[in-house]
PDB file of C-alpha atoms in Angstrom:
ATOM      1  CA  MET A  10     162.197   1.315-242.585  1.00 80.00           C
ATOM      2  CA  ILE A  11     161.172  -1.351-245.100  1.00 84.00           C
ATOM      3  CA  ASN A  12     158.181  -1.545-246.453  1.00 84.00           C
ATOM      4  CA  ALA A  13     156.962  -4.238-249.209  1.00 88.00           C
ATOM      5  CA  ILE A  14     154.156  -5.961-250.347  1.00 87.00           C
ATOM      6  CA  THR A  15     153.449  -9.099-251.857  1.00 87.00           C
ATOM      7  CA  ALA A  16     151.658 -10.226-254.913  1.00 88.00           C
ATOM      8  CA  SER A  17     148.947 -11.575-252.257  1.00 88.00           C
ATOM      9  CA  TRP A  18     148.819  -8.529-250.213  1.00 88.00           C
ATOM     10  CA  LEU A  19     151.419  -9.699-247.350  1.00 86.00           C
ATOM     11  CA  ARG A  20     152.274  -6.301-246.119  1.00 82.00           C
ATOM     12  CA  VAL A  21     155.754  -6.623-244.468  1.00 82.00           C
ATOM     13  CA  ASP A  22     156.948  -3.585-242.429  1.00 79.00           C
ATOM     14  CA  VAL A  23     161.212  -4.273-241.536  1.00 83.00           C
ATOM     15  CA  ASP A  24     162.547  -1.722-239.271  1.00 81.00           C
ATOM     16  CA  ILE A  25     166.402  -2.039-239.653  1.00 84.00           C
ATOM     17  CA  VAL A  26     168.017  -0.001-236.117  1.00 84.00           C
ATOM     18  CA  THR A  27     171.593   0.580-234.416  1.00 86.00           C
ATOM     19  CA  PRO A  28     172.408  -0.560-230.779  1.00 86.00           C
ATOM     20  CA  ALA A  29     172.023   2.361-229.991  1.00 87.00           C
ATOM     21  CA  GLN A  30     167.921   2.827-231.359  1.00 84.00           C
ATOM     22  CA  LEU A  31     167.227  -0.752-230.028  1.00 82.00           C
ATOM     23  CA  ALA A  32     167.940   0.409-226.468  1.00 80.00           C
ATOM     24  CA  SER A  33     165.077   3.487-226.433  1.00 77.00           C
ATOM     25  CA  ARG A  34     163.170   0.005-226.889  1.00 80.00           C
ATOM     26  CA  SER A  35     161.512  -3.110-224.788  1.00 80.00           C
ATOM     27  CA  LYS A  36     161.004  -6.959-225.420  1.00 82.00           C
ATOM     28  CA  ASP A  37     156.982  -6.468-225.588  1.00 78.00           C
ATOM     29  CA  GLY A  38     156.777  -3.569-228.486  1.00 74.00           C
ATOM     30  CA  VAL A  39     159.699  -5.512-230.976  1.00 79.00           C
ATOM     31  CA  LYS A  40     159.668  -8.652-232.650  1.00 82.00           C
ATOM     32  CA  VAL A  41     163.279  -9.099-233.508  1.00 82.00           C
ATOM     33  CA  LEU A  42     164.528 -11.438-236.900  1.00 82.00           C
ATOM     34  CA  ILE A  43     168.302 -10.450-237.020  1.00 83.00           C
ATOM     35  CA  ASP A  44     170.129 -10.490-233.232  1.00 85.00           C
ATOM     36  CA  PRO A  45     173.415 -11.806-233.492  1.00 88.00           C
ATOM     37  CA  ASP A  46     174.556  -9.798-230.795  1.00 87.00           C
ATOM     38  CA  GLY A  47     172.529 -11.050-228.599  1.00 87.00           C
ATOM     39  CA  LEU A  48     170.652  -7.310-228.465  1.00 87.00           C
ATOM     40  CA  PHE A  49     167.261  -8.268-227.027  1.00 87.00           C
ATOM     41  CA  ASP A  50     167.872 -10.181-224.041  1.00 88.00           C
ATOM     42  CA  ALA A  51     168.969  -6.539-222.802  1.00 86.00           C
ATOM     43  CA  LEU A  52     166.077  -4.905-223.413  1.00 86.00           C
ATOM     44  CA  PRO A  53     163.801  -4.283-220.335  1.00 83.00           C
ATOM     45  CA  ASP A  54     160.402  -6.373-221.213  1.00 82.00           C
ATOM     46  CA  VAL A  55     157.691  -3.584-221.145  1.00 77.00           C
ATOM     47  CA  SER A  56     157.587  -0.412-222.186  1.00 73.00           C
ATOM     48  CA  ALA A  57     157.725   2.218-219.917  1.00 68.00           C
ATOM     49  CA  ASN A  58     155.652   5.287-219.875  1.00 66.00           C
ATOM     50  CA  ARG A  59     156.088   8.189-222.261  1.00 69.00           C
ATOM     51  CA  GLU A  60     156.780  11.204-220.712  1.00 75.00           C
ATOM     52  CA  PRO A  61     155.243  14.333-222.721  1.00 80.00           C
ATOM     53  CA  ASN A  62     157.569  16.692-224.264  1.00 84.00           C
ATOM     54  CA  PRO A  63     156.468  20.238-223.556  1.00 87.00           C
ATOM     55  CA  LYS A  64     157.942  21.554-226.286  1.00 90.00           C
ATOM     56  CA  ARG A  65     156.286  19.694-228.708  1.00 90.00           C
ATOM     57  CA  ILE A  66     152.884  20.146-227.005  1.00 91.00           C
ATOM     58  CA  ARG A  67     152.901  24.341-227.168  1.00 93.00           C
ATOM     59  CA  TRP A  68     154.026  23.867-230.458  1.00 95.00           C
ATOM     60  CA  GLN A  69     151.350  21.833-231.377  1.00 96.00           C
ATOM     61  CA  ALA A  70     148.983  24.248-229.644  1.00 97.00           C
ATOM     62  CA  GLN A  71     150.793  26.880-231.447  1.00 97.00           C
ATOM     63  CA  GLU A  72     150.680  24.866-235.293  1.00 97.00           C
ATOM     64  CA  PHE A  73     146.788  24.294-234.482  1.00 98.00           C
ATOM     65  CA  MET A  74     145.992  27.718-233.673  1.00 97.00           C
ATOM     66  CA  ARG A  75     148.209  28.906-236.811  1.00 97.00           C
ATOM     67  CA  ILE A  76     146.253  26.858-239.407  1.00 97.00           C
ATOM     68  CA  LEU A  77     142.733  27.932-238.043  1.00 97.00           C
ATOM     69  CA  GLY A  78     144.226  31.620-238.541  1.00 97.00           C
ATOM     70  CA  LEU A  79     144.427  30.884-242.326  1.00 97.00           C
ATOM     71  CA  LEU A  80     140.945  30.767-242.599  1.00 97.00           C
ATOM     72  CA  PRO A  81     140.006  34.036-243.533  1.00 97.00           C
ATOM     73  CA  LEU A  82     142.933  33.882-246.027  1.00 95.00           C
ATOM     74  CA  ALA A  83     141.770  31.301-248.070  1.00 95.00           C
ATOM     75  CA  ILE A  84     137.957  31.581-247.395  1.00 96.00           C
ATOM     76  CA  GLY A  85     138.959  35.732-249.206  1.00 95.00           C
ATOM     77  CA  ARG A  86     140.717  33.353-251.582  1.00 96.00           C
ATOM     78  CA  GLN A  87     138.282  30.862-252.434  1.00 96.00           C
ATOM     79  CA  GLU A  88     141.632  28.258-252.062  1.00 95.00           C
ATOM     80  CA  TYR A  89     137.858  25.933-250.686  1.00 96.00           C
ATOM     81  CA  PHE A  90     139.673  22.685-251.542  1.00 94.00           C
ATOM     82  CA  ASN A  91     143.722  23.930-249.627  1.00 92.00           C
ATOM     83  CA  SER A  92     140.784  24.572-246.851  1.00 94.00           C
ATOM     84  CA  VAL A  93     140.300  20.513-246.847  1.00 95.00           C
ATOM     85  CA  THR A  94     144.149  19.979-246.344  1.00 95.00           C
ATOM     86  CA  GLY A  95     144.233  22.330-243.393  1.00 95.00           C
ATOM     87  CA  LEU A  96     141.127  20.970-242.188  1.00 96.00           C
ATOM     88  CA  PHE A  97     143.331  17.383-242.257  1.00 95.00           C
ATOM     89  CA  LEU A  98     146.023  18.998-240.721  1.00 97.00           C
ATOM     90  CA  LEU A  99     143.415  20.138-237.903  1.00 97.00           C
ATOM     91  CA  ARG A 100     142.489  16.227-237.639  1.00 96.00           C
ATOM     92  CA  ASN A 101     146.081  14.808-237.416  1.00 95.00           C
ATOM     93  CA  LEU A 102     146.757  17.504-234.342  1.00 97.00           C
ATOM     94  CA  ILE A 103     143.421  16.348-232.548  1.00 96.00           C
ATOM     95  CA  VAL A 104     144.717  12.475-232.826  1.00 93.00           C
ATOM     96  CA  GLU A 105     148.264  12.961-231.925  1.00 91.00           C
ATOM     97  CA  LEU A 106     146.410  14.646-228.370  1.00 94.00           C
ATOM     98  CA  MET A 107     144.084  12.583-228.514  1.00 93.00           C
ATOM     99  CA  ILE A 108     146.600   9.597-228.484  1.00 89.00           C
ATOM    100  CA  GLU A 109     148.954  11.842-226.000  1.00 88.00           C
ATOM    101  CA  GLU A 110     146.112  11.458-223.669  1.00 89.00           C
ATOM    102  CA  THR A 111     146.082   8.243-223.590  1.00 85.00           C
ATOM    103  CA  ASN A 112     149.981   7.912-222.817  1.00 79.00           C
ATOM    104  CA  ALA A 113     150.324   4.549-225.374  1.00 71.00           C
ATOM    105  CA  PRO A 114     153.321   3.135-225.234  1.00 62.00           C
ATOM    106  CA  HIS A 115     153.611   1.456-228.284  1.00 59.00           C
ATOM    107  CA  ARG A 116     151.919   3.650-230.785  1.00 63.00           C
ATOM    108  CA  GLY A 117     152.501   1.744-233.848  1.00 62.00           C
ATOM    109  CA  GLY A 118     152.266   2.434-237.889  1.00 60.00           C
ATOM    110  CA  ALA A 119     149.151   4.693-238.978  1.00 58.00           C
ATOM    111  CA  LEU A 120     146.662   1.917-239.091  1.00 58.00           C
ATOM    112  CA  HIS A 121     146.840   1.249-234.987  1.00 72.00           C
ATOM    113  CA  LEU A 122     144.250   4.436-234.059  1.00 78.00           C
ATOM    114  CA  ASN A 123     142.275   2.001-232.997  1.00 78.00           C
ATOM    115  CA  ARG A 124     143.908   0.385-230.057  1.00 79.00           C
ATOM    116  CA  LEU A 125     145.667   4.366-229.399  1.00 85.00           C
ATOM    117  CA  ILE A 126     142.366   5.608-228.422  1.00 88.00           C
ATOM    118  CA  THR A 127     139.579   5.680-226.400  1.00 89.00           C
ATOM    119  CA  THR A 128     136.001   4.891-226.638  1.00 93.00           C
ATOM    120  CA  GLU A 129     134.914   8.286-226.313  1.00 95.00           C
ATOM    121  CA  GLN A 130     137.605   9.924-228.332  1.00 95.00           C
ATOM    122  CA  LYS A 131     137.041   7.797-231.548  1.00 94.00           C
ATOM    123  CA  ALA A 132     132.853   9.388-230.529  1.00 95.00           C
ATOM    124  CA  ALA A 133     134.430  12.392-230.383  1.00 96.00           C
ATOM    125  CA  LEU A 134     136.550  12.133-233.650  1.00 95.00           C
ATOM    126  CA  ALA A 135     133.391  10.759-235.209  1.00 95.00           C
ATOM    127  CA  ALA A 136     131.023  14.131-234.420  1.00 97.00           C
ATOM    128  CA  LEU A 137     133.656  16.549-236.869  1.00 97.00           C
ATOM    129  CA  PRO A 138     132.196  17.093-239.809  1.00 96.00           C
ATOM    130  CA  PRO A 139     133.164  15.851-242.573  1.00 93.00           C
ATOM    131  CA  LEU A 140     136.013  16.838-245.232  1.00 92.00           C
ATOM    132  CA  VAL A 141     133.768  19.585-247.563  1.00 94.00           C
ATOM    133  CA  ALA A 142     135.747  21.951-249.843  1.00 96.00           C
ATOM    134  CA  GLU A 143     132.627  24.545-249.665  1.00 97.00           C
ATOM    135  CA  ARG A 144     132.681  28.076-247.700  1.00 97.00           C
ATOM    136  CA  ASP A 145     130.214  27.369-245.341  1.00 97.00           C
ATOM    137  CA  ALA A 146     130.861  23.569-244.771  1.00 97.00           C
ATOM    138  CA  LEU A 147     134.275  24.969-244.102  1.00 97.00           C
ATOM    139  CA  ILE A 148     133.626  27.326-241.445  1.00 97.00           C
ATOM    140  CA  GLU A 149     131.463  25.595-239.783  1.00 97.00           C
ATOM    141  CA  ALA A 150     134.516  22.583-239.913  1.00 97.00           C
ATOM    142  CA  TYR A 151     137.183  24.925-238.856  1.00 97.00           C
ATOM    143  CA  LEU A 152     134.662  25.475-235.594  1.00 97.00           C
ATOM    144  CA  ALA A 153     134.329  22.060-234.572  1.00 97.00           C
ATOM    145  CA  HIS A 154     137.831  21.201-234.686  1.00 98.00           C
ATOM    146  CA  ALA A 155     138.966  24.420-232.943  1.00 98.00           C
ATOM    147  CA  ALA A 156     135.774  23.425-230.577  1.00 97.00           C
ATOM    148  CA  LEU A 157     137.392  19.945-229.780  1.00 97.00           C
ATOM    149  CA  TYR A 158     141.144  20.307-229.600  1.00 97.00           C
ATOM    150  CA  LEU A 159     141.308  23.995-228.175  1.00 97.00           C
ATOM    151  CA  PRO A 160     140.088  23.170-224.182  1.00 97.00           C
ATOM    152  CA  ARG A 161     141.087  19.397-224.412  1.00 96.00           C
ATOM    153  CA  ALA A 162     145.284  20.716-225.264  1.00 97.00           C
ATOM    154  CA  ARG A 163     144.619  24.115-222.995  1.00 96.00           C
ATOM    155  CA  GLN A 164     143.231  21.055-219.982  1.00 95.00           C
ATOM    156  CA  ARG A 165     146.862  19.116-221.279  1.00 95.00           C
ATOM    157  CA  ALA A 166     148.733  22.226-221.047  1.00 95.00           C
ATOM    158  CA  ALA A 167     147.679  23.069-217.252  1.00 95.00           C
ATOM    159  CA  ARG A 168     148.165  19.628-215.583  1.00 93.00           C
ATOM    160  CA  LEU A 169     151.370  18.835-217.316  1.00 92.00           C
ATOM    161  CA  GLY A 170     152.190  22.347-216.346  1.00 94.00           C
ATOM    162  CA  ILE A 171     152.169  23.762-219.715  1.00 93.00           C
ATOM    163  CA  ASP A 172     152.209  27.555-220.655  1.00 93.00           C
ATOM    164  CA  TRP A 173     149.180  28.056-222.708  1.00 96.00           C
ATOM    165  CA  PRO A 174     149.933  30.513-225.729  1.00 96.00           C
ATOM    166  CA  GLU A 175     147.324  32.715-224.436  1.00 96.00           C
ATOM    167  CA  ALA A 176     148.662  36.100-226.285  1.00 96.00           C
ATOM    168  CA  PHE A 177     148.899  34.208-229.466  1.00 97.00           C
ATOM    169  CA  GLU A 178     144.890  32.142-229.210  1.00 96.00           C
ATOM    170  CA  ALA A 179     143.214  35.754-228.684  1.00 96.00           C
ATOM    171  CA  ALA A 180     144.934  37.603-231.946  1.00 97.00           C
ATOM    172  CA  THR A 181     144.158  34.368-233.690  1.00 97.00           C
ATOM    173  CA  TRP A 182     140.023  34.435-232.422  1.00 97.00           C
ATOM    174  CA  ALA A 183     140.320  38.530-232.653  1.00 97.00           C
ATOM    175  CA  HIS A 184     141.380  38.024-236.282  1.00 97.00           C
ATOM    176  CA  LEU A 185     138.951  35.365-237.461  1.00 97.00           C
ATOM    177  CA  ARG A 186     136.030  37.321-235.876  1.00 97.00           C
ATOM    178  CA  ASP A 187     137.652  40.802-238.147  1.00 97.00           C
ATOM    179  CA  ALA A 188     137.992  39.059-241.237  1.00 96.00           C
ATOM    180  CA  LEU A 189     134.528  36.245-240.812  1.00 96.00           C
ATOM    181  CA  GLY A 190     133.012  37.506-237.922  1.00 96.00           C
ATOM    182  CA  LEU A 191     133.200  34.371-235.754  1.00 96.00           C
ATOM    183  CA  GLU A 192     133.524  34.006-232.253  1.00 95.00           C
ATOM    184  CA  ALA A 193     135.657  31.460-230.426  1.00 93.00           C
ATOM    185  CA  PRO A 194     133.157  28.619-229.408  1.00 87.00           C
ATOM    186  CA  ARG A 195     131.773  27.751-226.085  1.00 77.00           C
ATOM    187  CA  SER A 196     132.754  24.170-225.589  1.00 55.00           C
ATOM    188  CA  GLY A 197     134.084  21.295-226.254  1.00 45.00           C
ATOM    189  CA  GLY A 198     135.701  17.497-226.424  1.00 44.00           C
TER     190      GLY A 198
END
């Protein structure tokens, strides 16, 4: 991937791929600039829906809980700015989950989120508390992120027949209860 920006802010992204890498794409997802072997013509017209990756979905849930479980450590050390970084990671996991929920065939770059998620998902993201480096605001925000992510991720895992990491979730909430007196949120996105 080559990214360039001209002096007048014309942005250019060029993805140079091998024939094998191109074979996994479709005509509706690429604009070919150079194709001396005519590989573009052999591509399907439209992308097939992606199949969910059970290992990735399980990893995302476990990663969310791992970051959530680090909150007492960060609060205890008064690492409030690092806690904002943790919230950013949680928010990214929520966005990844939402994109997976829509099964968008062409993800595009970082600046394509609006076309990948639904109006409801956008409203849920907008309702999350801002990322503020203060103790009480951080705790509130971590709980709000958990309330949005965990029920959605659990439902998606159930729909796909993926085992939910129950023991890890229970251990995470027990840890948060013992360290900070926090309880699992009752509702969410």
